[in-house]
PDB file of C-alpha atoms and ligand atoms in Angstrom:
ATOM      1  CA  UNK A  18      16.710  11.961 -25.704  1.00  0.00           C
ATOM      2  CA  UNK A  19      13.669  11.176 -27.202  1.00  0.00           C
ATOM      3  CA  UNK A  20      10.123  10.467 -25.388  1.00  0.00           C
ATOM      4  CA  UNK A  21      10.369   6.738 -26.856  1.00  0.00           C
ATOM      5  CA  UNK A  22      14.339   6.186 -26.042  1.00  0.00           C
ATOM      6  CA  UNK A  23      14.278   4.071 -22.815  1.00  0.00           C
ATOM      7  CA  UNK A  24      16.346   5.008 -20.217  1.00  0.00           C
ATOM      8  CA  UNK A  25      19.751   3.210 -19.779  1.00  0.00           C
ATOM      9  CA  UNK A  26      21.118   1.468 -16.746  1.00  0.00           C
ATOM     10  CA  UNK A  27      23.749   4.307 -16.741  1.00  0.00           C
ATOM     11  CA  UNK A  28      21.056   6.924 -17.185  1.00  0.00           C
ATOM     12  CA  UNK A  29      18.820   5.410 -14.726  1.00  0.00           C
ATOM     13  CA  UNK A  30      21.783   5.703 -11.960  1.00  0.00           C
ATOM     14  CA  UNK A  31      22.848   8.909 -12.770  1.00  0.00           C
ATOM     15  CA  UNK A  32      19.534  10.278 -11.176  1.00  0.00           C
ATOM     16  CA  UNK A  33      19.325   8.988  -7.886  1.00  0.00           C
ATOM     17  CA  UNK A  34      20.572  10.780  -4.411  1.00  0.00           C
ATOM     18  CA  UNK A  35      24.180   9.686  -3.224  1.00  0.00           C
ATOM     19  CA  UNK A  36      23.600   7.700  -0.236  1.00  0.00           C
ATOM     20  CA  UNK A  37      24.063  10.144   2.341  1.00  0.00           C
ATOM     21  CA  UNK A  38      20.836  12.499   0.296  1.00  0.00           C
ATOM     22  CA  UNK A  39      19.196   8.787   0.380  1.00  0.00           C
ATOM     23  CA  UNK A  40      19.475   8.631   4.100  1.00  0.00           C
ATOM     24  CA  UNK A  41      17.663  11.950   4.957  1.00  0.00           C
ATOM     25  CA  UNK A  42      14.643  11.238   2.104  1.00  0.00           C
ATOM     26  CA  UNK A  43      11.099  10.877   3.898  1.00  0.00           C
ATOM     27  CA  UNK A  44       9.617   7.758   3.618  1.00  0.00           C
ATOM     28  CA  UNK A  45       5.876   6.770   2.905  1.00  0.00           C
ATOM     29  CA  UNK A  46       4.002   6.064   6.181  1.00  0.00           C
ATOM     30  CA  UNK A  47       3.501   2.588   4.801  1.00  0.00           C
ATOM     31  CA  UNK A  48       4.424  -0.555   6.193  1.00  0.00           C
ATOM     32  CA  UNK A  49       4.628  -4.072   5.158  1.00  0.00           C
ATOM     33  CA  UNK A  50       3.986  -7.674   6.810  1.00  0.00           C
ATOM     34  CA  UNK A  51       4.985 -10.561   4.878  1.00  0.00           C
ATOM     35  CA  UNK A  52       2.936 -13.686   6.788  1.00  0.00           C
ATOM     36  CA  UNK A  53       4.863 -16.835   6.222  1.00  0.00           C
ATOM     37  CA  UNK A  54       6.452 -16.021   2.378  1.00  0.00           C
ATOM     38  CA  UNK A  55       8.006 -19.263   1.021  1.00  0.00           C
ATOM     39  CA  UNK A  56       9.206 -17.888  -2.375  1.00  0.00           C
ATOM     40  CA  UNK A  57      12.668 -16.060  -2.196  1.00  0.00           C
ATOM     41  CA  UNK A  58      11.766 -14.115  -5.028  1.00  0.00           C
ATOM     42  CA  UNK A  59       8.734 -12.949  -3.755  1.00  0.00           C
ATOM     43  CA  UNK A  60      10.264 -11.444  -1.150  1.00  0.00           C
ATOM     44  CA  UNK A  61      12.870 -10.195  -3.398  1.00  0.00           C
ATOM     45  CA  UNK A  62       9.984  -8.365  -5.635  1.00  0.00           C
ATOM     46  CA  UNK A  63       8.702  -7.199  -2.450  1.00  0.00           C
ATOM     47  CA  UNK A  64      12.004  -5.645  -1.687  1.00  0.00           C
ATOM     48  CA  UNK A  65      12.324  -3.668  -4.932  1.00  0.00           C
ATOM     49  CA  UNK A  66       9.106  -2.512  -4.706  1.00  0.00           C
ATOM     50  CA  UNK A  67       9.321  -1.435  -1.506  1.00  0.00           C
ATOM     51  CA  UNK A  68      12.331   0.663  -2.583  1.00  0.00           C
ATOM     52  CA  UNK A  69      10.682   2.211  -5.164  1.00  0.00           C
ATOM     53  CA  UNK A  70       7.965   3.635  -2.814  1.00  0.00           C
ATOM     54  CA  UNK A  71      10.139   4.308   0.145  1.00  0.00           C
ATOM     55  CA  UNK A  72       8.076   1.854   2.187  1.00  0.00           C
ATOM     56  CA  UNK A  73       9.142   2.880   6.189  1.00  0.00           C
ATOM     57  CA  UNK A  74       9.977  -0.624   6.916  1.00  0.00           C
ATOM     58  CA  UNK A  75       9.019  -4.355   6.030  1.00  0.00           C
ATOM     59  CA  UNK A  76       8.562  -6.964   8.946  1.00  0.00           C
ATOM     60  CA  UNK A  77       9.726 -10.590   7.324  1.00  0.00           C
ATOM     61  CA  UNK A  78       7.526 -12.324   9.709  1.00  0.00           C
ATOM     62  CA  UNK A  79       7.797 -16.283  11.027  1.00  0.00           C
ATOM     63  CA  UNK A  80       9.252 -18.419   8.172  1.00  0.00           C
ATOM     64  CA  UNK A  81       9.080 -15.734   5.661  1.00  0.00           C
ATOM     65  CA  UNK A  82      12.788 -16.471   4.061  1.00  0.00           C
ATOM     66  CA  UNK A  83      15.344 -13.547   5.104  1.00  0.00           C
ATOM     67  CA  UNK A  84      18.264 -12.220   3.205  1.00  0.00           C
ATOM     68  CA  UNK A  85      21.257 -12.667   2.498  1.00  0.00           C
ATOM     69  CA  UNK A  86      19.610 -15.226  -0.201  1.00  0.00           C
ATOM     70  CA  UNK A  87      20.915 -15.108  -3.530  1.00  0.00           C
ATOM     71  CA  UNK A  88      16.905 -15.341  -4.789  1.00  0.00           C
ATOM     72  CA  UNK A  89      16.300 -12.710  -3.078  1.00  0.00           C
ATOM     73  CA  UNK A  90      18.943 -11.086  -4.655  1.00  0.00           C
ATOM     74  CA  UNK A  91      17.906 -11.936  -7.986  1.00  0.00           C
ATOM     75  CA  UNK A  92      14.339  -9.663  -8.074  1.00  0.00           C
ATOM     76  CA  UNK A  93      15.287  -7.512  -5.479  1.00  0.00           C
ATOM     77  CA  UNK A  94      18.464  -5.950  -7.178  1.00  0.00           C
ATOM     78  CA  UNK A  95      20.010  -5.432  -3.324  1.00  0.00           C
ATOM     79  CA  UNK A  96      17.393  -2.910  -2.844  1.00  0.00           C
ATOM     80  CA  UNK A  97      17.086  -5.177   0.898  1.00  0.00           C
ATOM     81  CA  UNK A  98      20.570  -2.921   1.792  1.00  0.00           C
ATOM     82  CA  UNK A  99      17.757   0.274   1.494  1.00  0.00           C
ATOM     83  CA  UNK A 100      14.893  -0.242   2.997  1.00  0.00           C
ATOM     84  CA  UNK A 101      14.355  -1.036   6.478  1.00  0.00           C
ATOM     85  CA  UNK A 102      13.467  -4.440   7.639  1.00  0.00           C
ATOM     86  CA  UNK A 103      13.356  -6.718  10.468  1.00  0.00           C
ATOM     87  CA  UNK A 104      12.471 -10.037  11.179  1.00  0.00           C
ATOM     88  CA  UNK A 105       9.849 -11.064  13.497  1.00  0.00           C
ATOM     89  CA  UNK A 106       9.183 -14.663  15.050  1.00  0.00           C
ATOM     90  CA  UNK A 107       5.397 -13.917  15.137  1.00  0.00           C
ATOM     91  CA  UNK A 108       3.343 -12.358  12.569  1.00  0.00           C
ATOM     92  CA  UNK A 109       0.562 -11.913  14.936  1.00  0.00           C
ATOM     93  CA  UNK A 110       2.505 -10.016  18.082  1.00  0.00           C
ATOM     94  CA  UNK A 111       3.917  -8.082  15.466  1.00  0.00           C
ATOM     95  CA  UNK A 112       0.736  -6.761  13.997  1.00  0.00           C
ATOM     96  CA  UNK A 113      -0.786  -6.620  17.591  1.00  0.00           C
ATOM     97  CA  UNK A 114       1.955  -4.145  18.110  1.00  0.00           C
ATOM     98  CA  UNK A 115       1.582  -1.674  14.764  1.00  0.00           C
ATOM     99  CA  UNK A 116      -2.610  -1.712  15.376  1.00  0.00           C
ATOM    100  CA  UNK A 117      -1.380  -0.613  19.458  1.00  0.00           C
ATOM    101  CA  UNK A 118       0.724   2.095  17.968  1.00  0.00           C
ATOM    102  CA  UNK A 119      -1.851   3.325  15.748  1.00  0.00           C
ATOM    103  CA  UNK A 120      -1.557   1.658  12.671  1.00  0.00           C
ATOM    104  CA  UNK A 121      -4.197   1.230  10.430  1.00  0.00           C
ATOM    105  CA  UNK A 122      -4.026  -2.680   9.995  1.00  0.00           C
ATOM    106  CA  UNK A 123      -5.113  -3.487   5.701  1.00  0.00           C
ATOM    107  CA  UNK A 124      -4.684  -7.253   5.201  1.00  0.00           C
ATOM    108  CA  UNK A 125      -5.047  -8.289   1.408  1.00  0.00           C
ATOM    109  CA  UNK A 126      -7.123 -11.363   0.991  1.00  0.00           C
ATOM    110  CA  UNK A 127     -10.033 -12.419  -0.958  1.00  0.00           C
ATOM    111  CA  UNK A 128     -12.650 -13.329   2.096  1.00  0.00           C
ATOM    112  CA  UNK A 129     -16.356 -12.835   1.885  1.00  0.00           C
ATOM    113  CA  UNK A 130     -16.543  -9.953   3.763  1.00  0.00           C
ATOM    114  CA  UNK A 131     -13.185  -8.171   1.432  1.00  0.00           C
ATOM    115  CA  UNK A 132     -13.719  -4.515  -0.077  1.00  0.00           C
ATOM    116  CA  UNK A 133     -12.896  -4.043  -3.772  1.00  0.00           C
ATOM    117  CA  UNK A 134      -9.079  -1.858  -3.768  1.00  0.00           C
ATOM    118  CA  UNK A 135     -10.981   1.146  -5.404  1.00  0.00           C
ATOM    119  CA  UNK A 136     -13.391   1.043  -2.086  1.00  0.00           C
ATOM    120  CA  UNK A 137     -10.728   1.320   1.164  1.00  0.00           C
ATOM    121  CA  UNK A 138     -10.247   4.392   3.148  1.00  0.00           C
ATOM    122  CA  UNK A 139      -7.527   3.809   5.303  1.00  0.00           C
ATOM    123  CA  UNK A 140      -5.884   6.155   7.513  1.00  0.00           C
ATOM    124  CA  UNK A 141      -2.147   6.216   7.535  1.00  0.00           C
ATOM    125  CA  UNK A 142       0.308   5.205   8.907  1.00  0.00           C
ATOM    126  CA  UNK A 143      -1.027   1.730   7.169  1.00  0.00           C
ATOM    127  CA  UNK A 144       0.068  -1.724   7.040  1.00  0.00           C
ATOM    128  CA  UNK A 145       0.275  -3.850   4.529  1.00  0.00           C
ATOM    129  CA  UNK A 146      -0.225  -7.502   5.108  1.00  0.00           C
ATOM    130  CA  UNK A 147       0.231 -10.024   2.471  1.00  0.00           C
ATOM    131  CA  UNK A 148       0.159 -14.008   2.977  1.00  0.00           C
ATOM    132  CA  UNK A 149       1.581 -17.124   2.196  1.00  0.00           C
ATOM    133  CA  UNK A 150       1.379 -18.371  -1.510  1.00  0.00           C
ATOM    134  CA  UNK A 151      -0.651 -21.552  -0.571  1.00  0.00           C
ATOM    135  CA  UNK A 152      -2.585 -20.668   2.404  1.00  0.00           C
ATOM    136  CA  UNK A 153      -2.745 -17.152   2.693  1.00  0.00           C
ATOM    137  CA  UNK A 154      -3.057 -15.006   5.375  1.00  0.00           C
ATOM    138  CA  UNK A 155      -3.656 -17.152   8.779  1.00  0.00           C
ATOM    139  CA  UNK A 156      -7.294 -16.374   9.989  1.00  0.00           C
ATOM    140  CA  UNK A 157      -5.706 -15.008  13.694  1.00  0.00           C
ATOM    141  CA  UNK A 158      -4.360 -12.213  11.411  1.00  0.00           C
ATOM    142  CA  UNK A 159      -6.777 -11.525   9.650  1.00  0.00           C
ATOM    143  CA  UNK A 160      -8.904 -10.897  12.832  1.00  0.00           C
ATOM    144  CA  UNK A 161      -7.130  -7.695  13.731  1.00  0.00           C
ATOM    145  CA  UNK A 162      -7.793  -6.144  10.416  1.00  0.00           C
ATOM    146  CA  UNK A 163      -9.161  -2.998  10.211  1.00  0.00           C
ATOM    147  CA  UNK A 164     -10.081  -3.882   6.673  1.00  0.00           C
ATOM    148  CA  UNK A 165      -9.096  -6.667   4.461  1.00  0.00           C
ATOM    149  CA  UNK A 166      -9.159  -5.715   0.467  1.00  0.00           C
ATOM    150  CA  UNK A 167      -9.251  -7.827  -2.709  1.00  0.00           C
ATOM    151  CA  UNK A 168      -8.466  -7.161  -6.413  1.00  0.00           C
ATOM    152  CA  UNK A 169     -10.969  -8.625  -8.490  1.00  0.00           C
ATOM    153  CA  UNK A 170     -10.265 -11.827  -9.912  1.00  0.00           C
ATOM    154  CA  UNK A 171     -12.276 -12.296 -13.483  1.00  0.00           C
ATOM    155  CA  UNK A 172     -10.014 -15.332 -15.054  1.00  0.00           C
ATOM    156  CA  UNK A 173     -10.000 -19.072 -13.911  1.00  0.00           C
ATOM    157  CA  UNK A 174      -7.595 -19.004 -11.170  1.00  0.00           C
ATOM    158  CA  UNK A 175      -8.550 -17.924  -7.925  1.00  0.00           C
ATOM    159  CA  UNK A 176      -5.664 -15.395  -6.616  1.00  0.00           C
ATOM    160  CA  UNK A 177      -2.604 -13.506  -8.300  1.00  0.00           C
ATOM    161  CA  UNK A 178       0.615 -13.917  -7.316  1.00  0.00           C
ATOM    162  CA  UNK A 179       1.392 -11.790  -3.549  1.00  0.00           C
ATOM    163  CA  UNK A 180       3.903  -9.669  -5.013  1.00  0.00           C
ATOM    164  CA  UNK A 181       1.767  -8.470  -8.462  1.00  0.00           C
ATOM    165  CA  UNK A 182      -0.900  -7.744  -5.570  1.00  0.00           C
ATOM    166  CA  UNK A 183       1.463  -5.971  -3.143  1.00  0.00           C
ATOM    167  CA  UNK A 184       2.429  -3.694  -6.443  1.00  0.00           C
ATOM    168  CA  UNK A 185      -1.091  -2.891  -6.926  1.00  0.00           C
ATOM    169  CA  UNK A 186      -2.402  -2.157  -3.668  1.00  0.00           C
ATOM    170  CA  UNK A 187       1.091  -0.509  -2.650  1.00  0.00           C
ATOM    171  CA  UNK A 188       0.844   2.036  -5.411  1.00  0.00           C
ATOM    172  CA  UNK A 189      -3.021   2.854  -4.647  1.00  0.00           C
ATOM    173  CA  UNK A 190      -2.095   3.608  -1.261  1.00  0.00           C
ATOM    174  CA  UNK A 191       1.008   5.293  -2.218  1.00  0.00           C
ATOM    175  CA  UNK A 192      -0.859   7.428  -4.303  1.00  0.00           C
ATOM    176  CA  UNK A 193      -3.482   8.044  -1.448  1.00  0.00           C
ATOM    177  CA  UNK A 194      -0.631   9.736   1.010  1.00  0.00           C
ATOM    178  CA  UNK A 195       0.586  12.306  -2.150  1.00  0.00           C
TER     179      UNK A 195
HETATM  180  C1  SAM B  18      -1.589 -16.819  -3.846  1.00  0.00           C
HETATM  181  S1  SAM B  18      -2.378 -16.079  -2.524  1.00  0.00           S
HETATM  182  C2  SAM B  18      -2.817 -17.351  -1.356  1.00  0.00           C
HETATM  183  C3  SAM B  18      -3.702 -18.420  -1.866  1.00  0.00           C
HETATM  184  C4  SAM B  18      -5.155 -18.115  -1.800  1.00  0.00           C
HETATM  185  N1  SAM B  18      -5.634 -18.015  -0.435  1.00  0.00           N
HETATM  186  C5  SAM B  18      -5.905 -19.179  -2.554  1.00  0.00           C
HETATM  187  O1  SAM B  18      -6.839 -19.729  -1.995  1.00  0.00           O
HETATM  188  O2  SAM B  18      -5.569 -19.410  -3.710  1.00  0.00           O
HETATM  189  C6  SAM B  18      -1.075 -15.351  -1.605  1.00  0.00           C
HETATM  190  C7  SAM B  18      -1.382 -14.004  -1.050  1.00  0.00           C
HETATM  191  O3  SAM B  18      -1.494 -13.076  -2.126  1.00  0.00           O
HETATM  192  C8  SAM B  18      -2.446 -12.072  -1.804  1.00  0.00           C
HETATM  193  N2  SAM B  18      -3.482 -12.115  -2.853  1.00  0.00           N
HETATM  194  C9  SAM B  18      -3.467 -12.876  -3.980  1.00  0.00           C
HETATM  195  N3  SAM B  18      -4.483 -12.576  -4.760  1.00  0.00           N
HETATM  196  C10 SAM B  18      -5.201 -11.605  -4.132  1.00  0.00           C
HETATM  197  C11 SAM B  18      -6.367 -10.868  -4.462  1.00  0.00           C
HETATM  198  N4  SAM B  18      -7.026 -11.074  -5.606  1.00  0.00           N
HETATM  199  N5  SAM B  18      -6.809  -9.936  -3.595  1.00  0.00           N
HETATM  200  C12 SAM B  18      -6.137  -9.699  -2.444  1.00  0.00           C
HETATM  201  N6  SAM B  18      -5.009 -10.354  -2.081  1.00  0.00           N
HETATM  202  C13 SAM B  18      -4.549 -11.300  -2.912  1.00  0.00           C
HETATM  203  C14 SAM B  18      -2.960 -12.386  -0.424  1.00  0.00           C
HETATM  204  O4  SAM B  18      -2.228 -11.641   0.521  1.00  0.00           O
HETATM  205  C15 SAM B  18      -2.671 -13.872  -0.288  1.00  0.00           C
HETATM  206  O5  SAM B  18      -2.553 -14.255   1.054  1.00  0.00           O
END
């Protein structure tokens, strides 16, 4: 195959583990909180991605919208049947309960007091919190950060979508743990 032939859909299969190799692979000491998501195909993206990286588990917190959805479906390509994932009433009990176990508690959000992506130093395990597409991240959450981090903005709008930051920052900190 040439360097500039893209891969097939049958190629691309051909490589992965059988599911009982898929099973036993160790997973990135990464987790994710989604605060509140309202866009099915958010958390769809968020599931695919999450694949991809071998995210140890996403917590689909208070109204977040849970699968089966057939949005969810659409940009997650069933990857929510591989990674781990629970649903949790409250967003803030659940994050109470990673930073009490350890976790190193990363909320994205542009704040005044946010550090640039390129500046964190987190310790792992991490989590990932990402909020709402109108309001954000509620400010109760944001209070147990350990650090909250932005990704410069330099256009007229004043955010990017949650999952095109969730890709960003997850492969930065995926990078980090390799
Ligand atoms: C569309 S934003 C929420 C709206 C935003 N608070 C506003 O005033 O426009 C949805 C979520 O995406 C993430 N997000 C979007 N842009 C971001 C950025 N530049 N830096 C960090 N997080 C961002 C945050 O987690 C945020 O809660």
């Amino acid at each position: 195959m040439s360097i500039h032939t893209p891969s097939s859909k049958g190629e691309l299969r051909q490589k992965k583990s059988n599911k009982n190799e898929f099973v036993q692979l160790t997973r990135s000491p990464i987790y994710i909180v989604l605060d509140n998501l309202k866009s099915a195909y958010n958390v769809g993206s968020m599931f695919r991605l999450s694949d991809a990286l071998l995210v140890s588990k996403m917590y689909l917190c208070g109204k977040t919208i849970l699968p089966p959805n057939y949005k969810i479906k659409t940009t997650s390509r069933g990857t929510e049947r591989w990674v781990p994932w629970e649903h949790r009433k409250s967003t803030i009990e659940t994050v109470q309960e990673l930073k009490e176990a350890g976790v190193y508690i990363l909320c994205a959000e542009i704040c005044s007091n946010s550090i640039d992506y390129k500046k964190i130093k987190p310790s792992f395990p991490v989590c990932l919190i990402l909020g709402r597409e109108y309001d954000g991240i509620s400010p109760e959450v944001l209070d147990l950060a350990d650090c909250i981090v932005s990704l410069p903005i330099f256009g007229m709008t004043n955010s990017l979508n949650v999952a095109t930051t969730a890709s960003v920052l997850l492969y930065e900190l995926h990078q980090m743990t390799s």
